[in-house]
Coordinates of C-alpha atoms and ligand atoms in Angstrom, one line a residue:
M1 CA 144.1 105.9 118.3
R2 CA 146.4 107.1 115.5
L3 CA 149.5 104.9 116.0
S4 CA 151.9 107.4 114.4
K5 CA 150.6 110.3 116.4
H6 CA 150.7 108.3 119.6
L7 CA 154.2 107.1 119.0
A8 CA 155.4 110.6 118.0
D9 CA 154.0 112.0 121.2
L10 CA 155.6 109.3 123.3
A11 CA 158.9 109.7 121.5
S12 CA 158.8 113.4 121.8
S13 CA 158.4 113.4 125.5
T14 CA 160.9 110.6 126.0
L15 CA 163.5 112.6 124.0
Q16 CA 162.7 115.7 126.0
S17 CA 163.3 114.0 129.3
A18 CA 166.2 111.8 128.2
L19 CA 168.1 114.8 126.9
G20 CA 166.9 117.4 129.3
L21 CA 165.5 119.7 126.7
D22 CA 163.3 122.8 127.5
E23 CA 160.8 122.0 124.7
R24 CA 159.4 118.9 123.3
P25 CA 161.3 118.2 120.0
D26 CA 159.8 116.9 116.8
P27 CA 160.9 113.3 116.9
L28 CA 160.8 113.1 113.0
L29 CA 159.0 109.7 113.1
R30 CA 158.8 107.8 109.8
P31 CA 157.7 104.3 108.9
A32 CA 160.8 102.2 108.7
D33 CA 162.1 99.7 106.3
P34 CA 160.4 96.5 107.7
K35 CA 163.8 94.8 107.8
H36 CA 165.0 97.2 110.5
G37 CA 161.8 98.0 112.4
D38 CA 158.3 99.4 112.4
Y39 CA 159.2 103.1 112.7
Q40 CA 162.3 105.2 112.5
L41 CA 163.2 108.3 114.5
N42 CA 165.4 110.8 112.8
A43 CA 165.5 113.5 115.4
A44 CA 169.0 112.8 116.7
M45 CA 170.6 114.4 113.6
A46 CA 168.6 117.6 114.0
L47 CA 169.2 117.8 117.7
A48 CA 172.9 117.2 117.4
K49 CA 173.5 120.6 115.9
K50 CA 171.4 122.4 118.5
L51 CA 173.1 120.6 121.4
G52 CA 176.6 120.5 120.0
R53 CA 176.8 116.8 120.6
K54 CA 177.4 113.8 118.4
P55 CA 174.1 112.5 116.9
R56 CA 175.1 108.9 117.6
D57 CA 175.5 109.7 121.3
I58 CA 172.2 111.4 121.5
A59 CA 170.5 108.5 119.7
E60 CA 172.1 106.0 122.1
E61 CA 170.9 107.9 125.1
A62 CA 167.3 108.3 123.7
A63 CA 167.2 104.7 122.6
T64 CA 167.9 103.4 126.1
E65 CA 164.9 105.3 127.4
L66 CA 162.6 104.5 124.5
A67 CA 163.2 100.8 124.9
K68 CA 161.7 101.0 128.4
L69 CA 158.3 102.1 127.0
D70 CA 155.4 99.5 127.0
A71 CA 154.8 100.1 123.4
I72 CA 158.4 99.5 122.3
A73 CA 160.0 96.1 122.0
S74 CA 163.4 97.4 120.9
A75 CA 165.1 100.6 120.0
D76 CA 168.3 100.2 118.0
V77 CA 170.7 102.9 116.8
A78 CA 171.8 102.6 113.2
G79 CA 174.1 104.6 110.9
P80 CA 174.9 108.2 112.1
G81 CA 172.1 108.2 114.6
F82 CA 168.8 106.8 113.3
I83 CA 166.7 105.0 115.9
N84 CA 164.8 102.0 114.7
L85 CA 161.8 101.1 116.8
R86 CA 160.1 97.8 116.9
L87 CA 156.6 97.6 118.4
E88 CA 155.9 95.4 121.3
E89 CA 153.5 92.9 119.8
A90 CA 151.5 92.2 123.0
W91 CA 150.9 96.0 123.3
L92 CA 149.9 96.2 119.7
A93 CA 147.5 93.3 120.1
A94 CA 145.9 95.0 123.1
R95 CA 145.3 98.2 121.1
L96 CA 143.7 96.2 118.3
T97 CA 141.5 94.4 120.8
E98 CA 140.4 97.7 122.1
S99 CA 139.6 99.1 118.6
L100 CA 137.4 96.0 117.9
S101 CA 134.8 97.2 120.4
D102 CA 135.0 100.8 119.4
P103 CA 132.3 101.8 116.9
K104 CA 134.8 104.1 115.2
L105 CA 137.4 101.4 115.1
G106 CA 140.0 103.5 116.8
V107 CA 139.5 106.7 114.7
D108 CA 139.9 109.5 117.1
P109 CA 138.5 113.0 116.5
V110 CA 140.8 115.9 115.5
D111 CA 141.8 118.2 118.4
Q112 CA 140.1 121.2 116.7
P113 CA 136.9 120.4 114.9
E114 CA 136.1 122.8 112.1
T115 CA 133.0 123.7 110.2
I116 CA 133.7 122.8 106.6
V117 CA 131.6 123.3 103.5
V118 CA 132.3 120.7 100.7
D119 CA 131.1 122.1 97.4
F120 CA 130.8 119.1 95.1
S121 CA 129.0 117.5 92.1
S122 CA 127.5 120.9 91.1
P123 CA 126.3 120.1 87.6
N124 CA 124.7 122.7 85.3
T125 CA 121.0 122.4 85.1
A126 CA 118.8 121.9 82.0
K127 CA 121.5 119.5 80.8
E128 CA 122.0 115.9 81.5
M129 CA 124.9 115.0 83.7
H130 CA 127.9 113.8 81.8
I131 CA 130.9 111.7 82.6
G132 CA 132.8 114.8 83.8
H133 CA 130.4 115.1 86.8
I134 CA 131.0 111.6 88.1
R135 CA 134.4 112.4 89.6
S136 CA 133.3 115.4 91.5
T137 CA 130.3 113.5 92.8
I138 CA 132.2 110.4 93.9
I139 CA 135.3 112.1 95.2
G140 CA 133.3 114.9 96.9
Y141 CA 131.0 112.5 98.7
A142 CA 134.0 110.4 100.0
I143 CA 135.6 113.6 101.2
V144 CA 132.4 114.7 103.0
Q145 CA 132.2 111.4 104.8
L146 CA 135.9 111.3 105.7
L147 CA 136.0 114.8 107.1
R148 CA 132.9 114.0 109.2
E149 CA 134.5 110.7 110.4
I150 CA 137.4 112.5 111.9
G151 CA 135.1 114.9 113.8
H152 CA 134.5 117.9 111.6
E153 CA 131.2 119.6 111.1
V154 CA 130.6 119.1 107.4
I155 CA 128.1 120.6 105.0
G156 CA 127.9 118.9 101.6
D157 CA 126.6 121.5 99.2
N158 CA 125.5 121.0 95.6
H159 CA 126.3 124.3 94.0
L160 CA 124.2 123.8 90.9
G161 CA 124.8 125.9 87.8
D162 CA 121.1 126.8 87.8
W163 CA 121.3 130.4 86.6
G164 CA 122.7 132.3 83.7
T165 CA 122.3 133.0 80.0
Q166 CA 121.2 129.5 79.1
F167 CA 117.8 130.3 80.6
G168 CA 117.1 133.2 78.2
L169 CA 117.8 130.8 75.3
L170 CA 115.7 128.0 76.8
I171 CA 112.7 130.3 77.4
V172 CA 112.6 131.6 73.8
G173 CA 113.6 128.2 72.4
L174 CA 110.8 126.5 74.3
R175 CA 108.2 128.8 72.7
E176 CA 109.6 128.0 69.3
W177 CA 110.3 124.3 69.4
G178 CA 109.0 123.0 72.7
D179 CA 107.3 119.6 72.4
E180 CA 105.0 119.1 75.4
A181 CA 104.9 115.3 75.0
K182 CA 108.6 115.0 74.8
L183 CA 109.0 117.3 77.8
K184 CA 106.9 114.9 79.8
E185 CA 108.6 111.8 78.6
D186 CA 112.3 112.7 78.7
G187 CA 112.4 116.2 79.9
V188 CA 116.2 116.8 80.1
A189 CA 116.8 115.4 76.7
E190 CA 114.2 117.7 75.3
L191 CA 115.7 120.7 77.1
E192 CA 119.1 119.8 75.7
R193 CA 117.6 119.6 72.2
I194 CA 115.9 123.0 72.6
Y195 CA 119.1 124.5 74.0
K196 CA 121.2 123.3 71.1
L197 CA 118.8 124.6 68.5
A198 CA 118.5 128.0 70.4
S199 CA 122.3 128.5 70.8
A200 CA 122.8 127.8 67.1
K201 CA 120.1 130.2 66.1
K202 CA 121.3 133.0 68.3
N203 CA 124.5 133.2 66.3
E204 CA 122.7 133.7 63.1
D205 CA 119.6 135.6 64.1
E206 CA 120.1 139.0 65.8
A207 CA 116.4 139.3 66.6
F208 CA 116.4 135.9 68.2
A209 CA 119.4 136.7 70.3
D210 CA 117.8 139.9 71.5
A211 CA 114.7 138.1 72.4
A212 CA 116.7 135.6 74.5
R213 CA 118.5 138.5 76.3
A214 CA 115.1 140.1 77.0
A215 CA 113.8 136.8 78.3
L216 CA 116.8 136.5 80.6
A217 CA 116.3 140.1 81.8
E218 CA 112.7 139.4 82.6
L219 CA 113.6 136.3 84.5
Q220 CA 116.1 138.2 86.5
Q221 CA 113.6 140.9 87.3
G222 CA 111.3 138.4 88.6
D223 CA 108.6 138.2 85.9
P224 CA 106.2 135.5 87.1
E225 CA 105.7 133.8 83.8
S226 CA 109.5 133.5 83.2
R227 CA 109.9 132.4 86.8
A228 CA 107.4 129.6 86.3
L229 CA 109.2 128.4 83.3
W230 CA 112.5 128.4 85.1
E231 CA 111.0 126.5 87.9
R232 CA 109.7 123.9 85.4
F233 CA 113.2 123.6 84.0
M234 CA 114.5 123.1 87.5
A235 CA 112.0 120.4 88.3
I236 CA 112.8 118.5 85.2
T237 CA 116.5 118.5 85.7
R238 CA 116.2 117.9 89.4
E239 CA 114.3 114.7 88.7
A240 CA 117.1 113.5 86.4
F241 CA 119.8 114.4 88.9
D242 CA 118.0 112.7 91.7
A243 CA 117.9 109.5 89.6
V244 CA 121.7 109.7 89.2
Y245 CA 122.3 110.4 92.9
A246 CA 120.0 107.7 94.0
R247 CA 121.9 105.2 91.9
L248 CA 125.2 106.4 93.3
G249 CA 123.8 106.6 96.8
V250 CA 125.0 110.2 97.2
T251 CA 123.2 112.8 99.3
F252 CA 123.7 116.5 100.0
D253 CA 123.0 118.6 103.0
E254 CA 122.3 121.7 100.9
W255 CA 121.3 122.4 97.3
L256 CA 122.3 126.0 97.1
G257 CA 122.8 126.6 93.4
E258 CA 123.9 129.8 91.8
S259 CA 120.3 131.0 91.7
A260 CA 120.3 131.2 95.5
Y261 CA 122.8 134.1 95.4
Q262 CA 121.1 136.3 92.8
D263 CA 119.9 139.0 95.3
R264 CA 123.4 139.4 96.6
L265 CA 125.4 139.9 93.4
E266 CA 124.7 143.7 93.2
G267 CA 126.0 144.0 96.7
V268 CA 129.1 141.9 96.1
V269 CA 130.0 144.1 93.1
G270 CA 129.5 147.2 95.2
L271 CA 131.7 145.9 98.0
L272 CA 134.5 145.0 95.5
Q273 CA 134.3 148.6 94.1
E274 CA 134.2 150.1 97.6
K275 CA 137.3 148.2 98.6
G276 CA 139.1 149.3 95.5
L277 CA 139.4 145.7 94.2
A278 CA 137.3 145.9 91.1
K279 CA 137.5 148.6 88.4
E280 CA 135.9 149.2 85.0
D281 CA 137.6 148.5 81.8
Q282 CA 135.8 148.9 78.4
G283 CA 132.4 148.6 80.1
A284 CA 133.1 145.5 82.1
L285 CA 134.0 145.4 85.7
G286 CA 136.7 143.1 87.0
V287 CA 139.5 142.6 89.4
F288 CA 142.9 143.3 87.7
F289 CA 145.3 141.6 90.0
Q290 CA 148.4 143.1 88.4
D291 CA 147.1 146.6 89.4
L292 CA 146.3 145.8 92.9
G293 CA 149.7 146.1 94.5
G294 CA 150.7 143.9 97.4
E295 CA 152.0 140.4 97.3
L296 CA 150.3 138.0 94.9
P297 CA 150.5 134.3 95.1
K298 CA 153.1 133.0 92.6
S299 CA 150.4 131.3 90.5
L300 CA 148.8 134.7 89.8
R301 CA 151.8 136.8 89.2
K302 CA 152.0 136.3 85.5
V303 CA 148.3 136.0 84.8
K304 CA 146.9 138.7 82.6
T305 CA 143.2 137.6 82.6
P306 CA 141.1 139.7 85.0
F307 CA 138.5 138.2 87.3
I308 CA 135.4 139.7 85.7
V309 CA 132.5 140.3 88.0
R310 CA 130.1 142.2 85.7
K311 CA 130.1 141.9 82.0
K312 CA 129.6 144.7 79.5
D313 CA 125.9 143.8 79.2
G314 CA 125.5 144.1 82.9
A315 CA 125.2 140.4 83.6
F316 CA 127.1 139.0 86.5
N317 CA 129.6 136.1 86.2
Y318 CA 130.2 132.7 87.6
G319 CA 132.9 134.3 89.8
T320 CA 130.6 137.0 91.2
T321 CA 128.3 134.2 92.4
D322 CA 131.3 132.4 93.9
V323 CA 132.3 135.5 95.9
A324 CA 128.8 135.9 97.2
T325 CA 128.8 132.2 98.1
I326 CA 131.9 132.5 100.2
L327 CA 130.4 135.5 102.1
Y328 CA 127.2 133.5 102.6
R329 CA 129.1 130.5 104.0
K330 CA 130.8 132.7 106.5
E331 CA 127.6 134.5 107.5
R332 CA 125.4 131.4 107.7
W333 CA 127.7 128.8 109.2
N334 CA 130.7 130.8 110.2
A335 CA 132.6 128.2 108.1
D336 CA 136.2 127.7 108.8
R337 CA 136.9 126.0 105.5
S338 CA 135.4 125.7 102.0
V339 CA 136.5 122.9 99.8
Y340 CA 135.8 122.8 96.1
V341 CA 135.8 119.5 94.4
V342 CA 136.0 120.6 90.8
D343 CA 138.0 119.6 87.7
T344 CA 141.6 120.9 87.8
R345 CA 140.9 122.8 84.6
Q346 CA 139.1 125.4 86.7
G347 CA 142.3 126.0 88.7
L348 CA 142.8 129.6 87.6
H349 CA 139.2 130.5 88.5
F350 CA 139.7 129.3 92.0
Q351 CA 143.1 130.9 92.5
Q352 CA 141.6 134.2 91.5
L353 CA 138.5 133.7 93.6
F354 CA 140.6 132.8 96.7
E355 CA 142.8 135.9 96.2
V356 CA 139.7 138.1 96.0
A357 CA 138.3 136.5 99.2
K358 CA 141.6 137.1 101.0
R359 CA 141.7 140.7 99.9
L360 CA 138.1 141.1 101.2
G361 CA 139.4 139.9 104.5
V362 CA 137.4 136.7 104.7
E363 CA 138.9 134.4 107.2
M364 CA 138.3 131.0 105.7
E365 CA 140.6 128.3 104.5
L366 CA 139.8 127.9 100.8
T367 CA 140.9 124.8 98.9
H368 CA 140.4 123.7 95.4
V369 CA 140.4 119.9 95.4
G370 CA 141.1 119.3 91.7
F371 CA 140.9 116.1 89.7
G372 CA 142.0 114.9 86.3
K373 CA 140.0 113.4 83.4
I374 CA 138.7 109.9 82.8
L375 CA 140.4 108.5 79.7
G376 CA 139.3 105.6 77.5
P377 CA 141.4 102.4 77.3
D378 CA 143.3 104.0 74.4
G379 CA 144.4 106.9 76.6
K380 CA 142.2 109.5 74.9
P381 CA 139.4 111.4 76.7
L382 CA 136.2 109.3 76.7
R383 CA 133.9 110.1 73.7
T384 CA 130.7 108.7 72.4
R385 CA 130.6 107.3 68.9
D386 CA 129.5 110.6 67.5
G387 CA 132.3 112.5 69.3
G388 CA 130.2 113.9 72.2
V389 CA 130.9 113.7 75.9
P390 CA 129.4 110.5 77.2
K391 CA 126.4 110.9 79.5
L392 CA 126.6 109.6 83.0
M393 CA 123.6 107.3 83.2
P394 CA 124.5 105.1 80.2
F395 CA 128.0 104.9 81.6
L396 CA 126.7 103.5 84.8
D397 CA 124.4 101.2 82.9
E398 CA 127.3 99.8 81.1
A399 CA 129.2 99.2 84.3
V400 CA 126.3 97.4 85.8
S401 CA 125.7 95.2 82.8
K402 CA 129.4 94.2 82.9
A403 CA 128.9 93.3 86.5
R404 CA 125.9 91.2 85.6
E405 CA 128.0 89.3 83.0
R406 CA 130.8 88.7 85.3
I407 CA 128.6 87.6 88.2
E408 CA 126.8 85.1 86.0
E409 CA 130.1 83.7 84.8
G410 CA 131.3 83.4 88.4
R411 CA 128.0 81.7 89.4
E412 CA 128.3 79.2 86.6
S413 CA 131.9 78.3 87.4
G414 CA 131.0 78.0 91.1
R415 CA 133.4 80.8 92.2
L416 CA 130.6 83.0 93.3
R417 CA 127.9 81.9 95.6
I418 CA 125.1 84.4 95.0
A419 CA 121.5 83.1 95.2
D420 CA 119.1 83.8 92.3
E421 CA 117.0 86.2 94.4
D422 CA 120.1 88.1 95.4
V423 CA 121.6 88.6 91.9
D424 CA 119.9 92.0 91.2
E425 CA 121.1 93.6 94.4
A426 CA 124.6 92.1 94.0
V427 CA 124.8 93.4 90.4
K428 CA 124.1 97.0 91.7
V429 CA 126.4 96.9 94.7
I430 CA 129.2 95.3 92.7
G431 CA 128.8 97.3 89.5
I432 CA 128.5 100.7 91.1
G433 CA 131.0 99.9 93.8
A434 CA 133.5 98.9 91.1
V435 CA 133.0 102.2 89.3
K436 CA 133.6 104.2 92.5
Y437 CA 136.6 102.1 93.5
A438 CA 138.2 102.4 90.1
D439 CA 137.9 106.2 90.4
L440 CA 138.8 106.7 94.0
M441 CA 141.8 104.4 94.0
Q442 CA 143.6 106.9 91.6
N443 CA 145.6 109.7 92.9
R444 CA 142.8 112.2 92.0
T445 CA 145.0 114.9 90.3
T446 CA 146.0 112.6 87.4
D447 CA 144.0 111.5 84.4
Y448 CA 143.2 107.8 84.5
R449 CA 142.3 105.2 82.0
F450 CA 139.0 103.6 82.4
D451 CA 138.6 100.1 80.9
P452 CA 135.1 98.6 81.3
E453 CA 136.6 95.2 80.5
K454 CA 138.8 95.4 83.6
L455 CA 136.3 96.9 85.9
I456 CA 134.9 93.9 87.6
E457 CA 137.8 92.0 89.0
F458 CA 137.6 89.6 91.9
K459 CA 141.4 89.8 92.4
G460 CA 143.8 92.7 92.9
Q461 CA 143.1 96.4 93.3
A462 CA 139.4 96.5 92.4
G463 CA 136.2 97.1 94.3
P464 CA 134.8 93.6 93.9
Y465 CA 137.9 92.0 95.4
M466 CA 137.4 94.0 98.6
Q467 CA 133.7 93.2 98.7
F468 CA 134.5 89.6 98.2
Q469 CA 136.8 89.5 101.3
V470 CA 134.0 91.0 103.4
A471 CA 131.6 88.4 102.3
R472 CA 134.2 85.7 102.9
I473 CA 134.6 86.8 106.5
R474 CA 130.9 87.0 107.1
S475 CA 130.5 83.5 105.9
I476 CA 133.3 82.3 108.2
F477 CA 131.2 83.6 111.1
E478 CA 128.1 82.1 109.8
K479 CA 129.7 78.7 109.3
G480 CA 131.2 78.8 112.8
G481 CA 127.9 79.7 114.4
E482 CA 129.3 83.0 115.6
T483 CA 127.9 86.5 115.6
L484 CA 130.1 89.0 113.8
E485 CA 128.4 92.1 115.1
G486 CA 129.9 93.0 118.4
F487 CA 132.3 90.0 118.4
S488 CA 135.1 90.6 120.8
A489 CA 138.0 88.5 122.2
P490 CA 141.6 89.2 123.1
I491 CA 143.8 89.2 120.1
L492 CA 147.0 87.1 120.4
L493 CA 149.8 87.4 117.8
D494 CA 151.8 84.2 117.3
H495 CA 151.9 83.3 113.6
D496 CA 153.9 85.6 111.3
R497 CA 150.8 86.1 109.2
E498 CA 148.9 87.2 112.3
K499 CA 151.6 89.7 113.0
A500 CA 151.7 91.0 109.5
L501 CA 147.9 91.4 109.5
A502 CA 148.0 93.2 112.9
R503 CA 150.5 95.7 111.6
V504 CA 148.3 96.6 108.7
L505 CA 145.2 96.8 110.9
A506 CA 147.0 99.1 113.3
R507 CA 147.3 101.7 110.6
Y508 CA 143.6 102.2 109.9
P509 CA 143.1 105.4 112.0
D510 CA 146.2 107.0 110.4
A511 CA 144.9 106.1 106.9
I512 CA 141.5 107.7 107.6
H513 CA 143.0 110.9 109.0
A514 CA 145.6 111.2 106.3
A515 CA 142.9 110.7 103.6
A516 CA 140.6 113.2 105.1
E517 CA 143.1 115.9 105.8
T518 CA 144.8 115.7 102.4
Y519 CA 141.6 115.1 100.5
Q520 CA 143.0 111.9 99.1
P521 CA 140.4 109.1 99.2
H522 CA 142.9 106.8 97.5
L523 CA 144.7 106.4 100.8
V524 CA 141.6 104.6 102.1
C525 CA 141.6 102.4 98.9
D526 CA 145.3 101.6 99.6
H527 CA 144.5 100.7 103.2
V528 CA 141.5 98.4 102.4
Y529 CA 143.6 96.7 99.7
E530 CA 146.4 96.1 102.2
V531 CA 143.9 94.7 104.7
A532 CA 142.4 92.4 102.0
T533 CA 145.7 91.0 101.0
A534 CA 147.1 90.6 104.5
F535 CA 143.8 89.0 105.5
S536 CA 144.0 86.6 102.6
G537 CA 147.6 85.6 103.5
F538 CA 146.5 85.1 107.1
Y539 CA 143.5 83.0 106.2
D540 CA 145.5 80.8 103.9
D541 CA 148.0 79.9 106.6
C542 CA 146.1 80.1 109.9
P543 CA 143.0 77.9 110.4
V544 CA 140.3 79.9 112.1
L545 CA 137.3 77.7 112.9
D546 CA 139.5 74.6 113.3
A547 CA 141.7 76.3 115.9
E548 CA 140.9 75.8 119.5
G549 CA 140.2 77.9 122.6
D550 CA 141.9 81.2 122.9
A551 CA 143.5 80.9 119.5
R552 CA 140.2 80.3 117.8
A553 CA 138.7 83.3 119.5
S554 CA 141.7 85.5 118.7
R555 CA 141.6 84.5 115.1
L556 CA 137.9 85.3 114.9
A557 CA 138.7 88.7 116.4
L558 CA 141.3 89.3 113.7
C559 CA 138.7 88.3 111.1
A560 CA 136.1 90.6 112.7
L561 CA 138.5 93.6 112.8
S562 CA 139.5 93.0 109.2
E563 CA 135.8 92.9 108.2
H564 CA 135.0 96.0 110.1
Q565 CA 137.8 98.0 108.6
L566 CA 137.0 96.8 105.1
A567 CA 133.2 97.4 105.3
H568 CA 133.6 100.7 107.2
G569 CA 136.4 101.9 105.0
L570 CA 134.5 101.1 101.9
G571 CA 131.4 102.7 103.4
L572 CA 133.2 106.0 103.9
L573 CA 134.0 105.8 100.2
G574 CA 130.3 105.3 99.5
I575 CA 130.9 101.7 98.4
G576 CA 128.4 99.0 99.7
V577 CA 129.1 95.4 100.7
L578 CA 127.2 92.1 100.5
D579 CA 126.7 89.3 103.0
K580 CA 127.3 86.6 100.4
M581 CA 129.4 86.5 97.3
Ligands
LIG601 N1 128.7 124.2 87.7 C1 130.2 124.1 87.5 C2 130.5 123.2 86.4 O1 129.8 122.3 86.0 C3 130.9 123.7 88.8 C4 130.7 124.5 90.0 C5 131.7 124.3 91.1 N2 131.5 125.0 92.3 C6 131.7 126.3 92.4 N3 131.4 126.9 93.6 N4 132.2 127.1 91.4 O2 131.6 123.3 85.8

């Protein structure tokens, strides 16, 4: 149960009956300053105008009725007509006890489930994945899981950049410089080498450029030999991508790359012409928004760049494929929403794409979930020593080796209790988890500084700290001879630390829903961090195993619920946990 939704519903119907309204008003429920209460209702001010009465009087009348509800301990009027609500702790405790035996920990499904395609990761093939792809992969995967958790039908789609001019260059380049042994050994690196040589040569050598164009045309016309080469390039890159995804623990439901839509591009262009959306200009065909007439979204009003769908040389564009993709997602899944987890720098592309889809009459909510860059500790974009964009795998390797160092330190000092045979697994879970947490805890739209030296922290807002709290709770159960899985007992709230922890735990369903619906995984990070700190405070002051009877059982139940929220919340973010740390 979402506490905020539940209370808003209760407050709304109470206001309606207390004030004799025809409709249920919006209670304007907000979290309150903890000094005054748990929630605040601001509706009296808005209703005062409508009813021609003093807000304070309305508030008094409503507060009297609100205070009678089981969930409410007190409802006090403050200032011009704010109503401060304090939750009834016994009621709150009963709700937490219920959520403990719910596999979804109280996360209720949305009223109207939708079919949603999440387009994420989507690297370009025949190249190694670089650091820019990590954010789309990590954030996208968290969004897939969060949307699914609140009851939507979700299709995670890896829209690979697996088609386009680079393949013409690769085919001719392979003939000229290809090294079979290297292709077998480190295929993607070899493809990148060939691609670099070929793109340099095409600028100097007209005949070479022509040959590349011809090779591309052959591939597009379905020439079997070119097709076989393309498939080989695909297999090589796919292997490298799979290694990255396996390491990150990320999976997809579909791998519909750009190549999957090739047969449809001609038709898309035809459709755009037929609808009068695309027109020719100097041989190219594009959508010129300024000339379309009708209302344009603000963001496009001053934009001069057209959305090109067919280039002068007849080749189709990135955008043409994206239009075809939207139509396909409608046709195949009748998708209600498509969500694109892509760098904010592609913002204009998506605004234009979405406007084209709207003008085509496609009924689908289209959202660009953008994200900023990863910066180095100096605040500048991450670069390799020779100025290139860092590759993804070595970046993960570095994180994992930092985790190994810190884990060994912790073991030596006795702070970490990880057995020899568990170290390798722990290094992976902690190292990769730390990278993901560091990324996901950021408000995704901003650039953030990544400091490998500060990655593995067992205190504060860092993945390993959350994992540490999980392991700590698991060992409490082990030490007490109790089974954590399925543990249940009535929760009682006596100590202030218990009450504080309970208030945090009660917000879990709200946090999951808010994170999913606003595509902001950092809200889950914030929640697990609050659980971890509130738990820590509780555990410092409230003996668990040494308590007796109902108190012991209740405290174990608070431990269990904390553990479930931490482990499950982290799981939704794609972050693993350990039994012992
Ligand atoms: N391949 C593109 C890139 O690496 C991202 C594709 C995003 N998805 C899409 N449907 N355009 O920049």
